[in-house]
Amino acid sequence: MQTWQIQQAKTHFSEVIDRAITQGAQLITRRGNEVAVILSLKDYEQISGKSNYLLDTLLNAPKGDDLVVERSKESIRDLAL
């Protein structure tokens, strides 16, 4: 995680955002104290559990055993109508 002084982050805001997207979280400091983190939207949604993408949710779901579906070989029963 790269660290930016707040004034430096303000001056290079677009670069901070680009790096958050491509390299991950960016740490912001004020007077030597860590005060904020800039995240990409994707990283934020992942840690907050607010992913709006069904495909992402399905692809990241826990993997279980393979589903084996077997069809019954019995004949169809007669129904009285």
Tab-separated table of C-alpha atoms in Angstrom:
chain	number	residue	atom	x	y	z
A	1	MET	CA	0.000	0.000	0.000
A	2	GLN	CA	1.481	3.320	-1.054
A	3	THR	CA	1.413	6.197	1.434
A	4	TRP	CA	0.580	9.764	0.402
A	5	GLN	CA	0.752	12.946	2.451
A	6	ILE	CA	-2.614	14.700	2.226
A	7	GLN	CA	-1.259	17.685	0.275
A	8	GLN	CA	0.518	15.346	-2.148
A	9	ALA	CA	-2.687	13.295	-2.567
A	10	LYS	CA	-4.678	16.457	-3.307
A	11	THR	CA	-2.167	17.572	-5.908
A	12	HIS	CA	-2.075	14.137	-7.585
A	13	PHE	CA	-5.662	13.089	-6.935
A	14	SER	CA	-6.187	11.454	-10.352
A	15	GLU	CA	-3.003	9.438	-9.909
A	16	VAL	CA	-4.078	8.339	-6.412
A	17	ILE	CA	-7.406	7.114	-7.832
A	18	ASP	CA	-5.709	5.360	-10.772
A	19	ARG	CA	-3.330	3.579	-8.406
A	20	ALA	CA	-6.189	2.560	-6.110
A	21	ILE	CA	-7.801	0.906	-9.129
A	22	THR	CA	-4.662	-0.742	-10.502
A	23	GLN	CA	-2.490	-1.362	-7.431
A	24	GLY	CA	-4.885	-1.472	-4.484
A	25	ALA	CA	-5.549	0.673	-1.433
A	26	GLN	CA	-3.738	4.016	-1.041
A	27	LEU	CA	-2.989	5.319	2.473
A	28	ILE	CA	-3.394	9.027	3.239
A	29	THR	CA	-1.524	10.709	6.116
A	30	ARG	CA	-1.902	14.095	7.802
A	31	ARG	CA	0.973	15.416	9.898
A	32	GLY	CA	2.470	11.924	9.965
A	33	ASN	CA	-0.743	10.246	11.202
A	34	GLU	CA	-2.627	7.705	9.082
A	35	VAL	CA	-6.071	9.224	8.523
A	36	ALA	CA	-7.695	7.673	5.449
A	37	VAL	CA	-7.539	4.977	2.803
A	38	ILE	CA	-8.612	5.344	-0.819
A	39	LEU	CA	-10.059	2.152	-2.321
A	40	SER	CA	-11.362	1.240	-5.732
A	41	LEU	CA	-15.117	0.691	-5.872
A	42	LYS	CA	-14.550	-3.014	-6.531
A	43	ASP	CA	-12.390	-3.380	-3.394
A	44	TYR	CA	-14.897	-1.424	-1.310
A	45	GLU	CA	-17.820	-3.557	-2.476
A	46	GLN	CA	-15.841	-6.722	-1.782
A	47	ILE	CA	-15.019	-5.821	1.827
A	48	SER	CA	-18.413	-4.273	2.569
A	49	GLY	CA	-20.398	-7.137	1.048
A	50	LYS	CA	-22.242	-4.716	-1.233
A	51	SER	CA	-21.437	-6.320	-4.553
A	52	ASN	CA	-24.211	-5.597	-7.026
A	53	TYR	CA	-22.961	-8.016	-9.606
A	54	LEU	CA	-24.726	-11.365	-9.575
A	55	LEU	CA	-21.965	-12.981	-11.619
A	56	ASP	CA	-19.303	-11.881	-9.091
A	57	THR	CA	-21.415	-13.238	-6.252
A	58	LEU	CA	-21.906	-16.584	-7.983
A	59	LEU	CA	-18.268	-16.933	-8.997
A	60	ASN	CA	-17.097	-16.173	-5.453
A	61	ALA	CA	-19.643	-18.414	-3.736
A	62	PRO	CA	-18.344	-21.356	-1.695
A	63	LYS	CA	-17.747	-24.400	-3.852
A	64	GLY	CA	-19.590	-27.544	-2.859
A	65	ASP	CA	-19.593	-31.088	-4.150
A	66	ASP	CA	-20.526	-31.700	-7.760
A	67	LEU	CA	-24.266	-32.033	-8.242
A	68	VAL	CA	-25.218	-35.417	-9.651
A	69	VAL	CA	-28.758	-35.599	-11.000
A	70	GLU	CA	-30.152	-38.964	-11.975
A	71	ARG	CA	-33.539	-39.421	-13.514
A	72	SER	CA	-35.806	-42.168	-12.250
A	73	LYS	CA	-36.108	-45.098	-14.651
A	74	GLU	CA	-39.636	-45.956	-13.479
A	75	SER	CA	-42.444	-45.500	-15.979
A	76	ILE	CA	-44.777	-42.558	-15.620
A	77	ARG	CA	-47.731	-43.299	-13.396
A	78	ASP	CA	-51.325	-43.021	-14.625
A	79	LEU	CA	-53.368	-40.140	-13.269
A	80	ALA	CA	-57.134	-40.103	-13.049
A	81	LEU	CA	-58.450	-36.884	-14.526
